[in-house]
Coordinates of C-alpha atoms and ligand atoms in Angstrom, one line a residue:
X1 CA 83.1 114.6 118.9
X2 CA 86.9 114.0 119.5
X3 CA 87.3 113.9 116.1
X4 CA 85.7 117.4 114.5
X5 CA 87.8 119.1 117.2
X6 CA 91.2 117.7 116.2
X7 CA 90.1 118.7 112.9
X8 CA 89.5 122.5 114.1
X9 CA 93.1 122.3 115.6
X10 CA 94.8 120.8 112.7
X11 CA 92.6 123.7 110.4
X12 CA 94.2 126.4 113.0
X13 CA 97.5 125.9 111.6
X14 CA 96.6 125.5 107.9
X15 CA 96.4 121.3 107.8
X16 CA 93.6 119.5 106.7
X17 CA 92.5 116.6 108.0
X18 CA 90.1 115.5 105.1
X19 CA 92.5 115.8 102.3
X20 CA 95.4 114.1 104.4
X21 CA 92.5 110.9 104.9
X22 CA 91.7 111.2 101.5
X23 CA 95.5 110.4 100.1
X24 CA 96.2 108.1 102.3
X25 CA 93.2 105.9 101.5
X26 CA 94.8 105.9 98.1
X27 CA 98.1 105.5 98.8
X28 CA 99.9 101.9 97.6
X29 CA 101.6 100.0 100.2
X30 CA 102.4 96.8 99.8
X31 CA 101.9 93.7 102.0
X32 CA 104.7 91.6 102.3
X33 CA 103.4 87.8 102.1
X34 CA 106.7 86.2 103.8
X35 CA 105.7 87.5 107.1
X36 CA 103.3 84.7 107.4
X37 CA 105.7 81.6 107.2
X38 CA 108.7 83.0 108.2
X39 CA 110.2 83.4 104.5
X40 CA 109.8 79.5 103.8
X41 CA 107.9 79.6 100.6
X42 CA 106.8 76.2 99.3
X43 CA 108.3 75.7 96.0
X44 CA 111.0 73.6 97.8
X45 CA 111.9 71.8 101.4
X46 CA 110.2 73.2 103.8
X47 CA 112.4 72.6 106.1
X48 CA 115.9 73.9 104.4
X49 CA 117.1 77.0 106.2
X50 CA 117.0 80.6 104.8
X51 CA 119.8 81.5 103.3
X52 CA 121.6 84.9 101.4
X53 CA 122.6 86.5 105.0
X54 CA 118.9 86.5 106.0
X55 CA 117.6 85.1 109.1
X56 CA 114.1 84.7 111.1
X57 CA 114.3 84.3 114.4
X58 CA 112.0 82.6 117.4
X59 CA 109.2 79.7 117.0
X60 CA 106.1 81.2 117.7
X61 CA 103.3 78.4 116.9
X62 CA 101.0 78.7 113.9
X63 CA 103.3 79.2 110.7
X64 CA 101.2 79.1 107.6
X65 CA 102.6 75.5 106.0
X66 CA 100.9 76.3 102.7
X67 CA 99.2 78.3 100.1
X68 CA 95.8 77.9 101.8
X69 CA 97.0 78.4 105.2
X70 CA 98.8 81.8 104.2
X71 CA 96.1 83.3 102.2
X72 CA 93.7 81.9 105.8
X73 CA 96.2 84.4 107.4
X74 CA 96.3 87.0 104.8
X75 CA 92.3 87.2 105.1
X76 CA 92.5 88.4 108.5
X77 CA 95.5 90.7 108.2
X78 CA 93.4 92.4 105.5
X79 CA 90.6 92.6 107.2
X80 CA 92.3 94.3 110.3
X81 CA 94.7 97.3 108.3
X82 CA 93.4 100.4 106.8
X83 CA 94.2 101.9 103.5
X84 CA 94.9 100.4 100.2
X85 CA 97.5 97.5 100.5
X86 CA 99.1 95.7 97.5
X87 CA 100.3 91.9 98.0
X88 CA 103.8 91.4 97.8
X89 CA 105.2 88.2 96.3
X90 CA 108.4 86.3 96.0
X91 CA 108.6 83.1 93.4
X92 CA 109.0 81.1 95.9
X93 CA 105.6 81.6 96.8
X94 CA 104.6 79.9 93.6
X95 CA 101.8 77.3 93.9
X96 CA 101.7 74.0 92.0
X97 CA 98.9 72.0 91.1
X98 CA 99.1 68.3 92.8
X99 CA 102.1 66.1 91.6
X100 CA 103.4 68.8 89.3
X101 CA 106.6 70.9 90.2
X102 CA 109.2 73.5 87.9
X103 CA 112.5 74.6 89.0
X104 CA 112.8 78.6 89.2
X105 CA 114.5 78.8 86.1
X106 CA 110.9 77.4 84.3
X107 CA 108.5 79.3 86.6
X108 CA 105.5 80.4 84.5
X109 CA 102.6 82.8 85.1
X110 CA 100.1 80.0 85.6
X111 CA 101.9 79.2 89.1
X112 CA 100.7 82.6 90.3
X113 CA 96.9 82.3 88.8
X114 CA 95.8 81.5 92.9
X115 CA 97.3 84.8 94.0
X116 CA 96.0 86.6 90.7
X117 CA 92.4 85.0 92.1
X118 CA 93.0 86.0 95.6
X119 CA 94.3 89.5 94.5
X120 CA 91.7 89.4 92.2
X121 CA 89.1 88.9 95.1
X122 CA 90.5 91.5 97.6
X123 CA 91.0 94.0 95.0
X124 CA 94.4 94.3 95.4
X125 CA 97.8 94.7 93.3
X126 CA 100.6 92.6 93.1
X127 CA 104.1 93.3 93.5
X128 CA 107.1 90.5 93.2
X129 CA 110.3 89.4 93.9
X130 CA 112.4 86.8 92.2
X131 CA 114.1 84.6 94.9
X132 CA 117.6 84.3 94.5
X133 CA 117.7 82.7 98.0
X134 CA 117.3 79.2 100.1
X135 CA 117.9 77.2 97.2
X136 CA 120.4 74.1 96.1
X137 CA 121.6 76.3 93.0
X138 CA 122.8 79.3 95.1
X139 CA 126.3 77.7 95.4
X140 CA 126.5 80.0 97.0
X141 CA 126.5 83.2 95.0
X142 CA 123.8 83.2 92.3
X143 CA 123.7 86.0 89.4
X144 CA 127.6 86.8 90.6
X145 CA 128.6 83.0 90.5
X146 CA 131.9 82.3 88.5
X147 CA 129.8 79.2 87.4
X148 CA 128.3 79.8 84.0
X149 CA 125.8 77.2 84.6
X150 CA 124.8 78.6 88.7
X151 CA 124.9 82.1 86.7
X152 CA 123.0 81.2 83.4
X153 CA 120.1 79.0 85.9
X154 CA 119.3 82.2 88.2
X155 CA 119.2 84.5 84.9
X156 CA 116.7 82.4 83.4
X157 CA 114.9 83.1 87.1
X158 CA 115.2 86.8 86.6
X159 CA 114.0 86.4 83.3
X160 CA 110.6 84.2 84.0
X161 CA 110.2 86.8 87.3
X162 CA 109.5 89.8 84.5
X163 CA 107.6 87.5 82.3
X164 CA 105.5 86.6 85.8
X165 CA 105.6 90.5 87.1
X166 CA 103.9 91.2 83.4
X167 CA 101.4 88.9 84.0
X168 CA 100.2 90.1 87.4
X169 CA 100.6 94.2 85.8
X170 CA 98.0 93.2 83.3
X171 CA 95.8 90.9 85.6
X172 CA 95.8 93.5 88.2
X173 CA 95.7 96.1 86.2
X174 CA 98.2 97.4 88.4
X175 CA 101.9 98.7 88.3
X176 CA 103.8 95.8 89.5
X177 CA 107.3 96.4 90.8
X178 CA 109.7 93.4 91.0
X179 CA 112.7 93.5 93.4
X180 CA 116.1 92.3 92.9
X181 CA 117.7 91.3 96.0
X182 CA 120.8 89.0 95.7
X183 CA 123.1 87.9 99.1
X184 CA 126.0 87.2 97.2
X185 CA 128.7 88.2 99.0
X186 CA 131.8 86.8 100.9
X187 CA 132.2 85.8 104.5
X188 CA 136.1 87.0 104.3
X189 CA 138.3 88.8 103.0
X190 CA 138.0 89.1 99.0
X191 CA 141.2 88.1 96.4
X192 CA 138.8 89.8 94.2
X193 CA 136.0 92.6 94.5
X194 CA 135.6 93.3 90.9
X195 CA 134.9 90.2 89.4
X196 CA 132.0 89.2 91.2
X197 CA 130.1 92.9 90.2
X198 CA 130.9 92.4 86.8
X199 CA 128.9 89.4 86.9
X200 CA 126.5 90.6 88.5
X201 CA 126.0 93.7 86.4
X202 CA 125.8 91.4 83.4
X203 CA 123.4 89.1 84.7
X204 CA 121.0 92.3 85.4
X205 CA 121.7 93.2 81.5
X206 CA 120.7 89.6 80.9
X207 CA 117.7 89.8 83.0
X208 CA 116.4 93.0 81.7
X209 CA 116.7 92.1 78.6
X210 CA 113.3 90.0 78.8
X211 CA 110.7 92.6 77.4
X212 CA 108.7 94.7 79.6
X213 CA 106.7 97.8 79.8
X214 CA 108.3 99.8 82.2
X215 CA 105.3 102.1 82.7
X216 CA 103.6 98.7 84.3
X217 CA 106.4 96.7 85.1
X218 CA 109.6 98.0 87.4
X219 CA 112.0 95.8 88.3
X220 CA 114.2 97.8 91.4
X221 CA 117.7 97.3 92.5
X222 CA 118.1 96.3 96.5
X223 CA 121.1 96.9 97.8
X224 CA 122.9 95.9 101.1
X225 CA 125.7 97.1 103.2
X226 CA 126.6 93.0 104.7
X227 CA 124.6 90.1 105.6
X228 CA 125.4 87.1 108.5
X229 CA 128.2 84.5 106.7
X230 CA 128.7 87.6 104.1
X231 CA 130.4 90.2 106.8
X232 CA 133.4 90.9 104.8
X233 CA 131.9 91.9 100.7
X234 CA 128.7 92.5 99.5
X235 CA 128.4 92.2 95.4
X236 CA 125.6 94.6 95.8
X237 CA 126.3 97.4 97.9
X238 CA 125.1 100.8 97.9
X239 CA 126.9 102.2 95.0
X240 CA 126.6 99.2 93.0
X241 CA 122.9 99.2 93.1
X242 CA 122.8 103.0 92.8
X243 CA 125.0 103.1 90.2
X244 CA 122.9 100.4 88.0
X245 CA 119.9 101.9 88.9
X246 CA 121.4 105.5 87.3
X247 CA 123.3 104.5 84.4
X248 CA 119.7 102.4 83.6
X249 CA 117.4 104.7 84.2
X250 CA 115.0 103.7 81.4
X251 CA 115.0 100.0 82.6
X252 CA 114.9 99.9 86.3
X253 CA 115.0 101.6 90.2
X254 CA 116.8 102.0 92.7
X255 CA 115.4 100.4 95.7
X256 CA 116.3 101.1 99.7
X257 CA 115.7 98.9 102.2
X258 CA 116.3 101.0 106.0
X259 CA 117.4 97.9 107.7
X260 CA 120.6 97.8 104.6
X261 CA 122.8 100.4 106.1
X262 CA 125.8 101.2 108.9
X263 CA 123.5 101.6 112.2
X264 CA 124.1 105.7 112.0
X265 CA 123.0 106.1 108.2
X266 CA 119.4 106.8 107.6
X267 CA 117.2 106.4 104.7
X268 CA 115.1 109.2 105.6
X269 CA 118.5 111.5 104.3
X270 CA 118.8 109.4 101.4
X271 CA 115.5 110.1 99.9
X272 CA 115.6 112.9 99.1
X273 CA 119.5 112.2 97.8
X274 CA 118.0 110.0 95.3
X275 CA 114.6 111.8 94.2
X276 CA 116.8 115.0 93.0
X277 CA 118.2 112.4 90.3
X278 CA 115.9 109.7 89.8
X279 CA 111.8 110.1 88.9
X280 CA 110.9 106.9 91.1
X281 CA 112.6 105.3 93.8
X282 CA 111.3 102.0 96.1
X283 CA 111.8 101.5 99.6
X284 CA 111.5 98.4 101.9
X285 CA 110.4 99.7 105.6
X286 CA 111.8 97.5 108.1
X287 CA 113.4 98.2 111.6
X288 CA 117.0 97.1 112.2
X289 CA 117.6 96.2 115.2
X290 CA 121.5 96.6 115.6
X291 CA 121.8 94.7 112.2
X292 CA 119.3 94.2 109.8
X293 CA 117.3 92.2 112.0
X294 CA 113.9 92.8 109.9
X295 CA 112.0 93.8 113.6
X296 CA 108.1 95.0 112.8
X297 CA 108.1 98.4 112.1
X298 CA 107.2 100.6 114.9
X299 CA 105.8 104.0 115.1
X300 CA 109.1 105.6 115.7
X301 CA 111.3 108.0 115.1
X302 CA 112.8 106.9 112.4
X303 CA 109.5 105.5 110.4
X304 CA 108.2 108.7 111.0
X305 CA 110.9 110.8 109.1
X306 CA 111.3 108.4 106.3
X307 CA 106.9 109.0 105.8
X308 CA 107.7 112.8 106.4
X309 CA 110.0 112.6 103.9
X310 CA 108.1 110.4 101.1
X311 CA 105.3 113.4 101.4
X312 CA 107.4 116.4 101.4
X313 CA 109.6 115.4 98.4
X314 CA 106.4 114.6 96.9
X315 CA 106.6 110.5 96.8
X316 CA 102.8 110.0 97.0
X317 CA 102.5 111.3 93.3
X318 CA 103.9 108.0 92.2
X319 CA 107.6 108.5 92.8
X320 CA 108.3 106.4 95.5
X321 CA 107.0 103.0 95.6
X322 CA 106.9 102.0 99.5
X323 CA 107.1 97.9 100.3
X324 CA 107.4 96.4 104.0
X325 CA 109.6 94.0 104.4
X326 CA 110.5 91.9 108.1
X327 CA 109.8 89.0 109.5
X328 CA 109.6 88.2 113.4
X329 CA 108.7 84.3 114.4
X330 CA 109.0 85.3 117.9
X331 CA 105.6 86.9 118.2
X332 CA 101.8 86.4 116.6
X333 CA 102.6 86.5 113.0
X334 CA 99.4 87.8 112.2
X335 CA 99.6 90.5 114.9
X336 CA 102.8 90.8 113.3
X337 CA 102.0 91.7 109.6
X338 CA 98.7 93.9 111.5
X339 CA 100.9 96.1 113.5
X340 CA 103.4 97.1 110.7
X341 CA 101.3 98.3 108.6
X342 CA 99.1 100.1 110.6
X343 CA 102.2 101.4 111.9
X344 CA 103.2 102.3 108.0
X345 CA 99.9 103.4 107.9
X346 CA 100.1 106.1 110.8
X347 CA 103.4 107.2 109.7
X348 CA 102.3 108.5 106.8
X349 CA 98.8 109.7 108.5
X350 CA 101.5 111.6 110.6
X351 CA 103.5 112.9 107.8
X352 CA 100.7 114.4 105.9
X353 CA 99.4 116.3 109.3
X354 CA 102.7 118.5 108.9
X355 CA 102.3 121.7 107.6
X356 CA 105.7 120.9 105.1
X357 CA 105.1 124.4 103.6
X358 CA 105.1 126.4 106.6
X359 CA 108.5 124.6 107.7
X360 CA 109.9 124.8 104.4
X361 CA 109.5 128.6 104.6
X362 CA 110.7 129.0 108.5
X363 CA 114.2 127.2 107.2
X364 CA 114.4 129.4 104.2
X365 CA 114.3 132.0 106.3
X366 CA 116.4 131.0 108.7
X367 CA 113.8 131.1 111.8
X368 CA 115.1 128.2 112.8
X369 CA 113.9 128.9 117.3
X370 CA 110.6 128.9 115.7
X371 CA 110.8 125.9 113.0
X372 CA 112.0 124.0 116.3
X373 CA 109.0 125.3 118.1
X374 CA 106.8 124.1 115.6
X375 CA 108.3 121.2 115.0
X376 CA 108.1 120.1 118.7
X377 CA 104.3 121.5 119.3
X378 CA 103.1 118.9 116.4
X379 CA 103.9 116.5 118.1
X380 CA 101.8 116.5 121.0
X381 CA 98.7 117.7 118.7
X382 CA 95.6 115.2 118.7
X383 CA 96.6 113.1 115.9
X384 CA 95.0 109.5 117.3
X385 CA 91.8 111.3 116.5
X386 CA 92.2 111.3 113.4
X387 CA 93.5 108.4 113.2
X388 CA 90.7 106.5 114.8
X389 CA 88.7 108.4 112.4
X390 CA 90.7 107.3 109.3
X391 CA 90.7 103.9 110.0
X392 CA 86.4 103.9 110.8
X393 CA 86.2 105.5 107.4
X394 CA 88.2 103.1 105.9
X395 CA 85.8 100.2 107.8
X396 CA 88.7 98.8 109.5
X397 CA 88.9 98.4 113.8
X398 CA 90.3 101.3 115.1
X399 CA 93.3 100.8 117.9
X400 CA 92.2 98.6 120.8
X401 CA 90.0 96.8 118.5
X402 CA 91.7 94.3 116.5
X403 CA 93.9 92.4 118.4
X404 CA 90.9 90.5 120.1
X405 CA 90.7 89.5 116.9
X406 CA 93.7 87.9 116.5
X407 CA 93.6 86.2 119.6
X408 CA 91.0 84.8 118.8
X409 CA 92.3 83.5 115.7
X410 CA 95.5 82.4 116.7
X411 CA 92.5 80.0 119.4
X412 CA 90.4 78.6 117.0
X413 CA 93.1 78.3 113.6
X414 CA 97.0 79.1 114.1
X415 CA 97.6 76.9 117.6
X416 CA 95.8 74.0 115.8
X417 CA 99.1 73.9 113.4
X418 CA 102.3 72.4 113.8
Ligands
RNT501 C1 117.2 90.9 102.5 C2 116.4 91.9 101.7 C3 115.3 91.3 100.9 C4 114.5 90.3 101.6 C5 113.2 89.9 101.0 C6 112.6 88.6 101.5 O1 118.1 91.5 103.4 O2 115.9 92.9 102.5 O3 114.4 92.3 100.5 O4 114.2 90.6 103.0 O5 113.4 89.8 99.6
ZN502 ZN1 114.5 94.3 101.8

């Protein structure tokens, strides 16, 4: 069986197949629900267009429309992707019984009781995100807003976003990270830089403020380099985020998202960067295409390295929390969200097939002919074997076996909507 002698050749250079299936089949990687509808939400009009310097793009048919229609779609997607996925969720995601309706500011756990049951029913975790986007209030900064009342309104949205994160921790009985992203930021050129980050740096005191255990609950800093409408200033850059996230350590983490850099920066160095200073880090995996253009993620280069890197610097033990995050309209969502993460997935299949010790050791001692040898030789070695063999083990369709699937879905459900 293909399989047993992939294993013998992986064994020849000192890597074991087993235990590399083994951690990945326990390794968190959470699920991004916006994929599905195109980062809509339904807490508000549908029809409003994304906003913070985010954008989908195309109008493939078959957009889940509502809570029942995404978790339809969520169904399948879990059925089809090996490994342990958690759910991620933004507030906008929150689901209201018939005729009632809060603002963000007021959201309460009970809007997220569906998700708890779904999560509940796939045996899953939850992670969130408060959405400080697409909204009447963002006027249109939010936490950085020179407004007290636009400022005090999204605070109070941070502040029930820890109060729902807590909820879904103890549900779950899962850690549950919770993401601040904000788009504030200025199309041109600034009369003031400062300003707007001292806002914003009190509004996160504000917000993490609200009580929390941070062994359960951890709320992450996003940053961003610039967003479309926002070219020119970014509250939230890089060394604003960083800088929070460092002089807080005891409250929150630093999160990077690969798609939130100049085109020739690379998380994959940053890790690393950041894991020398900080116990836990986050990471959104997306693929920029150019600009952040939140593309599925691929099994490239780049993916690769940034898995490589989670497992040699030792991420898996906890320390970095990986999230997906894009959001292509263009194509089958469902194949979408499927081929991402099983693209995640074989990344970090890939990167625990290295033999990280053996390399470490050929650089120390400056062999580096032969650490380029190596390097090259692993690639060609039989890893779809074993990762057919990890995804049968998990119960999931190996490759060439799901996207019949989907088709067949996107038939008899998704081209019935619109
Ligand atoms: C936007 C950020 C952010 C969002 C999600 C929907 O550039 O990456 O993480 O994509 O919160
Ligand atoms: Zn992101």
């Amino acid at each position: 069986m293909s399989y047993n002698e992939a294993k013998a050749k992986y064994a020849a250079l000192g890597i074991d197949t087993e235990a590399a299936m083994e951690r990945l089949k326990n390794t968190p990687v959470s699920l991004h629900c916006w994929q599905g509808d195109d980062v809509r939400g339904f807490d508000s009009d549908p029809n409003k267009p994304l906003t913070g310097g985010i954008q989908t793009t195309g109008r493939y048919p078959g957009r889940a429309r509502t809570a029942d229609e995404l978790m339809q779609d969520l169904d399948v997607v879990l059925s089809l992707i090996p490994g342990r996925p958690k759910l991620n969720l933004h507030a906008n995601y929150a689901i209201f019984e018939k005729g009632e309706w809060v603002d963000r500011d007021k959201l309460e756990p009970k809007h997220f009781k569906k998700w708890v049951d779904f999560c509940k029913a796939h045996r899953v975790g939850c992670d969130f995100n408060p959405t400080f986007f697409s909204h009447p209030k963002c006027d249109p900064l939010t936490l950085t807003s020179p407004d007290e009342e636009t400022r005090r309104f999204w605070i109070e949205h941070g502040k029930a976003s820890i109060r729902i994160s807590n909820y879904l921790a103890q549900e779950l009985d899962d850690v549950c990270t919770m993401n601040i992203w904000i788009g504030d930021g200025l199309k041109d050129v600034p009369g003031d830089r400062m300003g707007p980050r001292m806002r914003y740096k009190e509004s996160l005191d504000a917000i993490l403020s609200e009580p929390y255990d941070f062994n359960r609950v951890k709320p992450c800093v996003e940053s961003k380099v610039f967003g479309i409408g926002v070219e020119s200033y970014t509250a939230g850059s890089a060394e604003f985020a960083l800088t929070y996230a460092a002089t807080h350590q005891d409250k929150c983490i630093p999160l990077m998202d690969n798609g939130h850099y100049h085109p020739t920066e690379v998380v994959s160095d940053k890790i690393s960067a950041l894991l020398v200073f900080f116990p836990e880090i986050a990471l959104h995996v997306t693929r920029p295409v150019r600009w952040d253009s939140d593309h599925v993620v691929l099994f490239d280069d780049e993916t690769r390295e940034i898995a490589r890197e989670i497992v040699r610097c030792g991420g898996l033990d906890g320390r970095v929390h990986i999230a997906l995050d894009y959001f292509d309209a263009s194509i089958n969502r469902v194949s979408a969200w499927v081929t991402g993460f099983r693209n995640a997935q074989k990344a970090l299949l890939y990167a625990l097939l290295q033999n990280s010790a053996e390399q470490k050791k050929l650089q120390d001692e400056s062999r580096f002919s032969e650490l380029m040898v190596m390097q090259e030789e692993l690639k060609t070695m039989p890893f779809g074997d074993v990762w057919d063999e990890y995804c049968r083990r998990c119960e999931k369709p190996e490759d060439g076996q799901w996207f019949s699937r989907v088709a067949e879905y996107e038939k008899n459900v998704l081209s019935l909507r619109d």
